[in-house]
Coordinates of C-alpha atoms in Angstrom, one line a residue:
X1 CA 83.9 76.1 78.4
X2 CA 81.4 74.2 76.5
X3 CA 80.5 73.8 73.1
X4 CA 76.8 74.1 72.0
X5 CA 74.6 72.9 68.8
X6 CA 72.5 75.0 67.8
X7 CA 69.4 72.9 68.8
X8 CA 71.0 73.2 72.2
X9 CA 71.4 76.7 72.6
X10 CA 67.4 76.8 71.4
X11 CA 67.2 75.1 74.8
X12 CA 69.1 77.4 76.6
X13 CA 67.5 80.4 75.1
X14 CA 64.0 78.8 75.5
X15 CA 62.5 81.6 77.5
X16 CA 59.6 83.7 77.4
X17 CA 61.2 86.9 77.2
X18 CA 63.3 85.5 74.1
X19 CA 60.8 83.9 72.0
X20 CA 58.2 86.9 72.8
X21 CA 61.1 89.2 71.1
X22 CA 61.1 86.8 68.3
X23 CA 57.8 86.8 67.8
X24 CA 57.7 90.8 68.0
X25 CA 60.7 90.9 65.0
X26 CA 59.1 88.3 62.9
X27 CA 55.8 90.6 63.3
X28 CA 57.7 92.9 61.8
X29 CA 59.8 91.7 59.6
X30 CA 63.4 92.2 60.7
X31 CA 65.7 89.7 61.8
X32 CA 66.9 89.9 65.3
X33 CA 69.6 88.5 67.2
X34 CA 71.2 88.3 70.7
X35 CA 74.5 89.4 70.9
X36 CA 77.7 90.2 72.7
X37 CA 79.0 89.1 76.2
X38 CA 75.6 86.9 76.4
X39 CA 76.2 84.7 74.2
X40 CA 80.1 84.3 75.3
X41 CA 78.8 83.7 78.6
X42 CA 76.8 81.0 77.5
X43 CA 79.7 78.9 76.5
X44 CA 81.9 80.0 79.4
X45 CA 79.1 78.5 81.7
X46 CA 79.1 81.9 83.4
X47 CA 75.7 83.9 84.3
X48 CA 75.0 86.9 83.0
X49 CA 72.9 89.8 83.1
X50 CA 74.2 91.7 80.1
X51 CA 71.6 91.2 77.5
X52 CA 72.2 93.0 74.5
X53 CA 69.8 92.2 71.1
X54 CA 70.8 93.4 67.3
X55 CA 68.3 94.1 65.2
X56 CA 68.8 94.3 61.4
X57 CA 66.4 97.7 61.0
X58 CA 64.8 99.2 64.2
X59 CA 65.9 98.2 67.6
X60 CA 63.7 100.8 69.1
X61 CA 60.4 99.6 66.8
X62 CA 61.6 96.0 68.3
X63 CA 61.8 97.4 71.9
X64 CA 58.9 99.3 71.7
X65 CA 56.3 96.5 70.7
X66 CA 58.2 94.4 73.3
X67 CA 56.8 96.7 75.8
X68 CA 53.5 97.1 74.4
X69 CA 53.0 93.1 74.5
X70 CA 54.2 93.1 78.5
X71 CA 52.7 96.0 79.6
X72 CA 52.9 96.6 83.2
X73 CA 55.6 94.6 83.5
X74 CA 57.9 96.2 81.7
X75 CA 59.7 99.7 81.5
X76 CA 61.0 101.2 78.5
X77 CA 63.4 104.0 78.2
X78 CA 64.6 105.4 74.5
X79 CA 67.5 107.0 73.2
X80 CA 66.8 108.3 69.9
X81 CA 70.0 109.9 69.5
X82 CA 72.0 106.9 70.3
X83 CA 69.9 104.7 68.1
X84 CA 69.2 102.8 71.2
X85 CA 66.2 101.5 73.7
X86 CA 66.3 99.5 76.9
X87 CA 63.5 97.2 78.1
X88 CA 63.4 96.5 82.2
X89 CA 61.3 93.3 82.5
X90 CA 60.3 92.4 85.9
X91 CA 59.7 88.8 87.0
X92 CA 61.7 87.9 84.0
X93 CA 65.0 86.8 85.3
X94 CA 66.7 83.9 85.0
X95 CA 67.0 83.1 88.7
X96 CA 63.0 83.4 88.5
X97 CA 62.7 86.6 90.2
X98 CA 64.3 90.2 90.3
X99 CA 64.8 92.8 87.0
X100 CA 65.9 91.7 83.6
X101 CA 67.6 94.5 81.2
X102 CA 67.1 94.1 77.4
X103 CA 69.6 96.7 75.8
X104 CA 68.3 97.0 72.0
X105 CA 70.1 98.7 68.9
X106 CA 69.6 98.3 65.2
X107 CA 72.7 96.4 62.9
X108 CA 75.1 99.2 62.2
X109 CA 78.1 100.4 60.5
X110 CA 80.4 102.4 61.7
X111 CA 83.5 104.8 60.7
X112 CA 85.7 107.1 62.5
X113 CA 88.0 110.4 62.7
X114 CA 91.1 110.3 64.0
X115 CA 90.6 112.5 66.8
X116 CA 87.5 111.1 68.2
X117 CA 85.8 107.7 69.1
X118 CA 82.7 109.2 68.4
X119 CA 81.8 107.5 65.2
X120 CA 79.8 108.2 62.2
X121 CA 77.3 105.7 62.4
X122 CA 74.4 104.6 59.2
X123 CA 72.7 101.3 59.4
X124 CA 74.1 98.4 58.3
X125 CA 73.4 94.3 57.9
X126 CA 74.4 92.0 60.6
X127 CA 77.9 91.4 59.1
X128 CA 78.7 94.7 58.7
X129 CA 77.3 94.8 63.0
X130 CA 79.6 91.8 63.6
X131 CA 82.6 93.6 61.8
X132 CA 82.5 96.4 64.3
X133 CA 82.4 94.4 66.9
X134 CA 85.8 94.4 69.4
X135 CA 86.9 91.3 69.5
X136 CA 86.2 87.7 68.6
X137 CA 84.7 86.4 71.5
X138 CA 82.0 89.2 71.3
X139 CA 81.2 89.0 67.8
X140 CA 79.0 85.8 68.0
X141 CA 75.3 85.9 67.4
X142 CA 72.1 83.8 68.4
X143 CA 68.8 84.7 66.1
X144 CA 65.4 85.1 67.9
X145 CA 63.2 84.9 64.8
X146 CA 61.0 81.6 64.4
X147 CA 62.2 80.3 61.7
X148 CA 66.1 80.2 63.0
X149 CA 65.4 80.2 66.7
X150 CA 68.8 79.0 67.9
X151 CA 70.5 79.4 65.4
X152 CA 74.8 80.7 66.1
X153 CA 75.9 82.8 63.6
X154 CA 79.9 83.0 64.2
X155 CA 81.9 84.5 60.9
X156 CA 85.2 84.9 63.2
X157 CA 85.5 81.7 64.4
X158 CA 84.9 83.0 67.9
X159 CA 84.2 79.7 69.4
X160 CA 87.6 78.7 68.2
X161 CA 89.5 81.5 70.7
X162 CA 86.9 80.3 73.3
X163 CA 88.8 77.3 73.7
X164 CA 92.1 78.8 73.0
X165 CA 91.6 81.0 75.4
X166 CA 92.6 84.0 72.8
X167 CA 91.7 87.7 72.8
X168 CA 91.5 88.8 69.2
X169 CA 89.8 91.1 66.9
X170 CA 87.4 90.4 64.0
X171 CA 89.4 93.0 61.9
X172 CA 92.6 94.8 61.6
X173 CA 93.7 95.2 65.6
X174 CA 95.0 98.3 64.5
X175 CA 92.2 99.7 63.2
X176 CA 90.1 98.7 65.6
X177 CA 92.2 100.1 67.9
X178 CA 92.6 103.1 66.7
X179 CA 88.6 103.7 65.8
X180 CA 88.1 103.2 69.6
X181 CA 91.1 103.1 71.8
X182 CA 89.3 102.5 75.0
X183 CA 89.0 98.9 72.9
X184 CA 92.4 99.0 74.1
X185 CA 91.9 98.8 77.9
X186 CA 88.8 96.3 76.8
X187 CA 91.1 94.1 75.6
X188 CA 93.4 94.2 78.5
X189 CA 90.5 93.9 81.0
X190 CA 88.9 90.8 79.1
X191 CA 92.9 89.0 79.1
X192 CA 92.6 89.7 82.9
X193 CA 88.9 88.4 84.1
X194 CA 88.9 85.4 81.7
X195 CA 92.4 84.6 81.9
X196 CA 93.1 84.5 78.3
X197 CA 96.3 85.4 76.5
X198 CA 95.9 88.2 74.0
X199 CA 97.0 87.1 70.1
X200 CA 100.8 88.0 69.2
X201 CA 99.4 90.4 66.1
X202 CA 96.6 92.1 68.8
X203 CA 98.9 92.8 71.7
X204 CA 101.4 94.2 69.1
X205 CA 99.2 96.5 67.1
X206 CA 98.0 97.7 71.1
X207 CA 101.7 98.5 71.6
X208 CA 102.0 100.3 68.3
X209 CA 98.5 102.4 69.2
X210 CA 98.7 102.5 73.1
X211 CA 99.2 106.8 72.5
X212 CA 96.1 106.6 71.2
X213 CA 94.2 106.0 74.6
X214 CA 95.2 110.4 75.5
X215 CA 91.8 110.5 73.4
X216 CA 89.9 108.9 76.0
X217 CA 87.8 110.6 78.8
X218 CA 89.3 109.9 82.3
X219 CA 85.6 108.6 83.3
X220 CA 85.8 105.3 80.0
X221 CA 89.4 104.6 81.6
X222 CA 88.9 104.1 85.2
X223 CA 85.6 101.7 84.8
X224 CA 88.1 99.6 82.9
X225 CA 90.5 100.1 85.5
X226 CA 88.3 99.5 88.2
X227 CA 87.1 96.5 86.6
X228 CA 90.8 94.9 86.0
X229 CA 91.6 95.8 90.1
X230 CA 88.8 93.2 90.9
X231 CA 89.1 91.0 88.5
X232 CA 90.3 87.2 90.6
X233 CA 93.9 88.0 89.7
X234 CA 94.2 91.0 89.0
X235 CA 98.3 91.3 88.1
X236 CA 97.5 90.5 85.1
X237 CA 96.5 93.3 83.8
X238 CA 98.4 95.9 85.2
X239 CA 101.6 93.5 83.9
X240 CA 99.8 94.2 80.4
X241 CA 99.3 97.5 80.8
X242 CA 103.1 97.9 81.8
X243 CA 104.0 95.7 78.6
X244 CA 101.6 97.3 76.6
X245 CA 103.2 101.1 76.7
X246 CA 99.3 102.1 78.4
X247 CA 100.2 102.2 82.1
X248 CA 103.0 104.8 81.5
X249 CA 100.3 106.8 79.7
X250 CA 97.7 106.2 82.5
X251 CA 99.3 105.8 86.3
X252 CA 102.9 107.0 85.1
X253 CA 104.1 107.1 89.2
X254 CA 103.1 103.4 89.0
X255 CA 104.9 102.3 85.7
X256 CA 108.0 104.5 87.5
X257 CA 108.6 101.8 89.9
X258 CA 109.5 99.3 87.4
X259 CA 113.4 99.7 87.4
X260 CA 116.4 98.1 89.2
X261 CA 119.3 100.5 90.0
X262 CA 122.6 99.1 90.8
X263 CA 125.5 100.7 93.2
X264 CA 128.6 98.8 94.1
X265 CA 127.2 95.6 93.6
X266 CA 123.9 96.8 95.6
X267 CA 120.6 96.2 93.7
X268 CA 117.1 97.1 95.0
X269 CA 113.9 95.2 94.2
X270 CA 112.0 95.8 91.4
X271 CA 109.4 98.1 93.3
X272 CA 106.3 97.4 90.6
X273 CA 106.4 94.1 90.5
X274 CA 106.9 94.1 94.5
X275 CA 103.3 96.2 94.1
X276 CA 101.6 93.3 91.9
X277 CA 102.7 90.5 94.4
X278 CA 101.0 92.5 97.2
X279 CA 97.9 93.1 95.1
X280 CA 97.8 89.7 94.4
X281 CA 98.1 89.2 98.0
X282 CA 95.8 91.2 99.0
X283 CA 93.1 89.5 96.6
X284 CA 93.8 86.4 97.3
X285 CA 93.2 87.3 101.1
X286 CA 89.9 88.9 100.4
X287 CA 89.2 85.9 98.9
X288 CA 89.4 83.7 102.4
X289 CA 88.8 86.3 104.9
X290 CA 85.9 88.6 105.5
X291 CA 87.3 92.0 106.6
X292 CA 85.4 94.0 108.9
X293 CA 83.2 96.2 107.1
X294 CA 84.4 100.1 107.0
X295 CA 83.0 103.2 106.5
X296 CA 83.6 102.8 102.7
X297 CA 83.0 99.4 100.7
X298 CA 86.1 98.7 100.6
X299 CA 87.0 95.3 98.6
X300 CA 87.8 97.7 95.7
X301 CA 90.2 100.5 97.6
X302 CA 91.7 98.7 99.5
X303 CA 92.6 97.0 96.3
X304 CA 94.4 100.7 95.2
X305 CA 95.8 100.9 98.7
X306 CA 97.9 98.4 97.5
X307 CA 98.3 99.1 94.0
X308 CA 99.5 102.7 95.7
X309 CA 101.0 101.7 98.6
X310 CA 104.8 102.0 97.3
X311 CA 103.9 105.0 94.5
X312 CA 106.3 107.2 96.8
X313 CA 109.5 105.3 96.5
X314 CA 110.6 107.0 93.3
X315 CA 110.5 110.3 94.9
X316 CA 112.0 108.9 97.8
X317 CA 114.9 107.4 96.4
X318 CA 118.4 107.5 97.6
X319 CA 121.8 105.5 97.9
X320 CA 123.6 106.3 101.3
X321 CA 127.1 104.9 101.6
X322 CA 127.4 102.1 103.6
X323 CA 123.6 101.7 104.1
X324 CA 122.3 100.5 100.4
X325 CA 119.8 102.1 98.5
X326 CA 116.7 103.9 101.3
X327 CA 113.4 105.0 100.3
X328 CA 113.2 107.2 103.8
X329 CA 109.2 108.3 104.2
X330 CA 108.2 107.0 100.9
X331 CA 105.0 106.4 102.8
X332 CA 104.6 110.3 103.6
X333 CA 105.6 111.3 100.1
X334 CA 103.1 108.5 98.3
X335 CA 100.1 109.5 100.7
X336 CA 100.4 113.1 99.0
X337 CA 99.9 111.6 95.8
X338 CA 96.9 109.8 96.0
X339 CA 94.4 112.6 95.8
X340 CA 96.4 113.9 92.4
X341 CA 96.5 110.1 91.1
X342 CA 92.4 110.1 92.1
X343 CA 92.0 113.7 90.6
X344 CA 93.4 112.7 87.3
X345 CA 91.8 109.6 86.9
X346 CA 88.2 111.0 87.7
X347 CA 88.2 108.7 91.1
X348 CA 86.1 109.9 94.0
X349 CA 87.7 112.3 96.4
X350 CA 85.2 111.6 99.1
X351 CA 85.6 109.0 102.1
X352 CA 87.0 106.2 99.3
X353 CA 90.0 108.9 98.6
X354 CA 90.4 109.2 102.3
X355 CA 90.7 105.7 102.7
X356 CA 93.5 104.8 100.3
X357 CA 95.5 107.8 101.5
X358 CA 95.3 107.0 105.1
X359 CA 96.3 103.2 104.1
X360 CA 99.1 104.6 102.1
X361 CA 100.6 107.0 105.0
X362 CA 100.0 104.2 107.5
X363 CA 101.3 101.4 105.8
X364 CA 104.5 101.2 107.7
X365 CA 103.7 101.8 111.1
X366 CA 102.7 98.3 111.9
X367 CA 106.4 97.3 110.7
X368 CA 107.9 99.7 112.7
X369 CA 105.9 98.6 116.0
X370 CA 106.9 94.8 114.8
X371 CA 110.6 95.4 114.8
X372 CA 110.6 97.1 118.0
X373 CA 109.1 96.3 121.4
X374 CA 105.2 95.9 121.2
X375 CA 104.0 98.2 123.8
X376 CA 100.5 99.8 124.7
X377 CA 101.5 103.2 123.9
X378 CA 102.7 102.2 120.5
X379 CA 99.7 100.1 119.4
X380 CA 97.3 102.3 121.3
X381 CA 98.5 105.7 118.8
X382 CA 98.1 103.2 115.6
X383 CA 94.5 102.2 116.9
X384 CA 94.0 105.9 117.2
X385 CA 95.3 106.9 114.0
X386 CA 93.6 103.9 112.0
X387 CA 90.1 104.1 113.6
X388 CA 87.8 102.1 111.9
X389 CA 90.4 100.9 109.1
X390 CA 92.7 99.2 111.4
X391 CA 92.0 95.7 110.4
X392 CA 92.1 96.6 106.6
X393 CA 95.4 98.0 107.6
X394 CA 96.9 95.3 109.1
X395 CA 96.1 93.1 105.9
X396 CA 97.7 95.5 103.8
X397 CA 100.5 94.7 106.0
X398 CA 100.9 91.4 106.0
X399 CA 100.2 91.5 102.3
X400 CA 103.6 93.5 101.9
X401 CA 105.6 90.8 103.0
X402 CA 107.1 89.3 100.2
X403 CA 110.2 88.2 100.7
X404 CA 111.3 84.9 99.1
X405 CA 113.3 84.1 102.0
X406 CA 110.8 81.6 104.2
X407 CA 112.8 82.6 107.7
X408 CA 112.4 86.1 107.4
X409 CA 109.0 85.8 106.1
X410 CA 107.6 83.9 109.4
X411 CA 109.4 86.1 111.7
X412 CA 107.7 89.4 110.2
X413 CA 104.0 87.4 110.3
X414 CA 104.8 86.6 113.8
X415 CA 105.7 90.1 114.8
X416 CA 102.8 91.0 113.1
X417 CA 100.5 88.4 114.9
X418 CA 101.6 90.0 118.2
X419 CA 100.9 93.5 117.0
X420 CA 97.4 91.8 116.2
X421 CA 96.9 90.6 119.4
X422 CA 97.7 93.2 121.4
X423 CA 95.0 95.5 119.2
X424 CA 92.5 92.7 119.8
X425 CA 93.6 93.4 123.8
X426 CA 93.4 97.1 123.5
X427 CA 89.7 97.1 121.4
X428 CA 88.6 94.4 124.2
X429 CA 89.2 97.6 126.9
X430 CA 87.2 99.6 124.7
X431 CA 90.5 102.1 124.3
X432 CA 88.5 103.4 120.8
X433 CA 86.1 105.1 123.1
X434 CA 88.3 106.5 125.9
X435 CA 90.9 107.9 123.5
X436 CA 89.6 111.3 123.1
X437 CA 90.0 113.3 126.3
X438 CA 87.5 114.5 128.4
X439 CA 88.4 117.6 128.0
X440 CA 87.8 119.4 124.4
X441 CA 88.8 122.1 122.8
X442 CA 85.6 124.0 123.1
X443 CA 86.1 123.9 127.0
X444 CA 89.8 124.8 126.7
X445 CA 89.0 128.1 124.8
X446 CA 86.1 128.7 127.6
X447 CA 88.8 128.1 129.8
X448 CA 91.5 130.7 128.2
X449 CA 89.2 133.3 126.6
X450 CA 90.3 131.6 123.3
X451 CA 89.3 131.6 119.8
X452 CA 90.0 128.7 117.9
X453 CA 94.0 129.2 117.1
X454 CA 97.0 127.0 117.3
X455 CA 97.3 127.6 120.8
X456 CA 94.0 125.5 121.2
X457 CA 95.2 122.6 118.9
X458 CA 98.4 122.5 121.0
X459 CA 97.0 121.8 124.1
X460 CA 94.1 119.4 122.9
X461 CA 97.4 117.1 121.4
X462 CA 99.6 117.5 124.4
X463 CA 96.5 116.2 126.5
X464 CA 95.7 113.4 123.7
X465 CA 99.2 112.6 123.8
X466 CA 99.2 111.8 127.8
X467 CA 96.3 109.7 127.4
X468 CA 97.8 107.6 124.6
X469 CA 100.9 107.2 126.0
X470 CA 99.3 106.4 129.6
X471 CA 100.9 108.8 130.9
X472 CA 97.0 109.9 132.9
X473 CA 94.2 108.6 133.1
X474 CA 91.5 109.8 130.8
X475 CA 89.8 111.6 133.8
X476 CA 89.0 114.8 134.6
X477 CA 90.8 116.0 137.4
X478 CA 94.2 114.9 136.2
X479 CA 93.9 116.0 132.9
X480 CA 92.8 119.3 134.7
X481 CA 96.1 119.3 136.4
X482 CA 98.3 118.9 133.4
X483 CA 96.0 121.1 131.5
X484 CA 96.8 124.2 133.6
X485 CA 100.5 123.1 133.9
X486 CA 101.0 122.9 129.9
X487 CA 99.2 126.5 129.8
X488 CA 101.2 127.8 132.3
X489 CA 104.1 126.9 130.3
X490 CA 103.0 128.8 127.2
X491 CA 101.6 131.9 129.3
X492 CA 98.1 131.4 129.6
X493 CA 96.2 132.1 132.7
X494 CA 92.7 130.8 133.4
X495 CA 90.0 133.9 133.6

């Protein structure tokens, strides 16, 4: 962080686009102001493309003969309803090139129902704009107009949990929590990107409101969430949200996992925090290693592969005598709740759905091949069932070995290095291409007089099953033979 004078952040803001909207507001006699997560950004030495102005009276007016004076340049889009106007300025950013976005709304006041964030909004000065504001941090304002150009107006002391490194509100946490509860994960998501502790009085009024986020669309909640899972550690906030009474609301299978039963002395590991460490892990590895590029982006799901990876085990719980405590399949079991974890949360059920699923069900088999022998067959069915997400896979792995003790910990990365290397042997053949058999189900049913029925998915797996396990060559004339053996077996006779 770095502190500014005012004559300094003049400088900073000494840009066309800023003194031309000062210019406009003076013309018309309103003061205006930038506000928000610019002007935080400015002393966190971070860029920024969130540009949002105040304006004591209009915005739209403001916005409007913004326009006017660029012309061509710029794109205006209004929101009467909202109160609101957006300017697109091209040419205008601060890299020198490329789109700048101007959100602009007039100085408001606000109040609220208690069974909607929709609020009843009438203009208002910039204090009472400032008092509305969520937290601190995002309360600051720089004036545009001439005559203050520069100028940080600050009536919380925000600068103050800059340094701290606080998350606070200007008012009452409570009732700004309970005016807008999706303030809530706001506050949680802003703890987790910048790092900063939330204030003993704001994390305890969240506790005290956290029902409050059931008035929430699913939509408001997962951009938060979504912003937390790729945030640089982002633990953090899912450890808050645990804390905080929210996560039980919003991912209850996850905020399951966080209990240790006990049995004759036998303890299992604390299953959630087992699922942060692997997040963590698997951040911090996307950090030094560029995966191979799937059908999906996938720096964000595979992020909830591993936030979902172990969601099964509370189903899948059991204590066997003499064994311990088991969590037989828990892979299986979680896999089927990803698309009703997605569903809920308004996450796409498309290919990204797919994805996390498939990582989920998966997410074993590599440990299975590791404790065992490492053979072709065995590597061969986990290329085949991984496809394209095989390397994402094996990172999830390797991200799921947590173990405090360092022995065990090298011997499961080594067992996992061979797996690696024997996938990097089987790819090199080009196995990806020559694992479907020659022969496919449309010329099986041509072959039988079949329609498409479970006799025809039998024998396309029995022959897909002989090439993976090398049992034939991928060829025609031997898979021909065993072709007509296996349907000889089940009673059908080529026509």
């Amino acid at each position: 962080m770095k502190l500014y004078s005012d004559a300094a952040l003049a400088k900073i803001l000494d840009k066309d686009v800023f003194h031309l909207i000062g210019n406009v507001a003076d013309e018309l006699g309103v003061e205006c102001y930038v506000v928000g997560g610019y002007v935080r950004d400015i002393f966190l030495e971070r860029p920024s493309d969130d540009i949002d102005v105040v304006v004591v009276g209009s915005g739209i007016r403001v916005a409007e003969a913004l326009k006017q004076r660029l012309g061509r340049r710029a794109h205006l889009s209004v929101f009467r309803n909202f109160g609101t106007a957006q300017v697109k300025v091209r040419g205008h950013k601060e890299e020198g090139n490329g789109e700048m976005e101007i959100e602009f709304v007039g100085a408001r006041k606000e109040s609220y129902s208690h069974d909607s964030r929709k609020p009843i909004v009438e203009d208002g000065t910039l204090e009472d704009d400032q008092n509305r504001r969520d937290f601190t941090i995002n309360a600051m304002a720089i004036c545009l107009n001439h005559s203050r150009f520069g100028q940080l107006v600050d009536p919380f002391n925000g600068i103050a949990d800059l340094e701290d490194g606080i998350i606070a509100t200007p008012l009452d946490p409570e009732v700004t929590f309970s005016d807008d509860p999706l303030r809530m994960m706001r506050c949680i998501r802003f703890a987790t990107q910048l790092n900063f502790q939330i204030e003993d009085e704001t994390f305890e009024a969240l506790q005290r409101m956290a029902a409050r986020i059931k008035i929430v669309s699913a939509e408001r909640i997962e951009v938060e969430l979504n912003k937390i899972m790729m945030a640089p550690h982002p633990s953090i906030g899912f450890e808050l949200l645990q804390r905080s009474g929210l996560l039980q609301i919003i991912l209850p299978e996850l905020a399951a996992l966080d209990i240790v039963e006990k049995r004759d002395n036998r303890a299992h590991k604390n299953n959630f925090y087992h699922t942060l460490e692997v997040l963590e892990n698997v951040a911090a590895q996307q950090k030094s290693v560029e995966s191979v590029q799937s059908v999906v982006d996938n720096s964000l799901w595979l992020r909830w592969a591993a936030l979902l990876h172990d969601v099964g085990k509370t189903k899948s719980k059991r204590w066997e005598p003499g064994i311990g405590w088991t969590f037989h399949n828990h892979n299986t079991i979680g896999a089927r709740m990803v698309p009703q974890i997605f569903r809920r949360l308004k996450l796409p059920m498309g290919a990204e759905m797919k994805y996390v699923q498939l990582l989920v069900d998966l997410h074993m088999r590599p440990q299975v091949i590791a404790d065992s022998e490492v053979t072709d067959s065995a590597v061969r069915r986990l290329l085949n069932d991984a496809g394209d997400y095989i390397d994402d896979l094996m990172l999830l792995c390797e991200a799921d070995i947590t173990s405090k003790n360092e022995v065990k910990k090298r011997m499961f990365l080594e067992n996992f290095r061979m797996v690696r290397e024997k996938l990097a042997d089987l790819q090199v053949k080009d196995y990806k291409r020559l694992l479907q058999p020659v022969i496919d189900g449309n010329e099986i049913m041509e072959l039988f007089h079949l329609k498409p029925s479970r006799e025809v998915g039998v024998l396309k797996q029995y022959l897909k099953d002989a090439v993976l396990d090398n049992r034939v060559e991928n060829e025609r004339e031997p898979l021909m033979a065993l072709l007509l053996e296996k349907a000889h077996q089940m009673g059908l006779v080529k026509e």
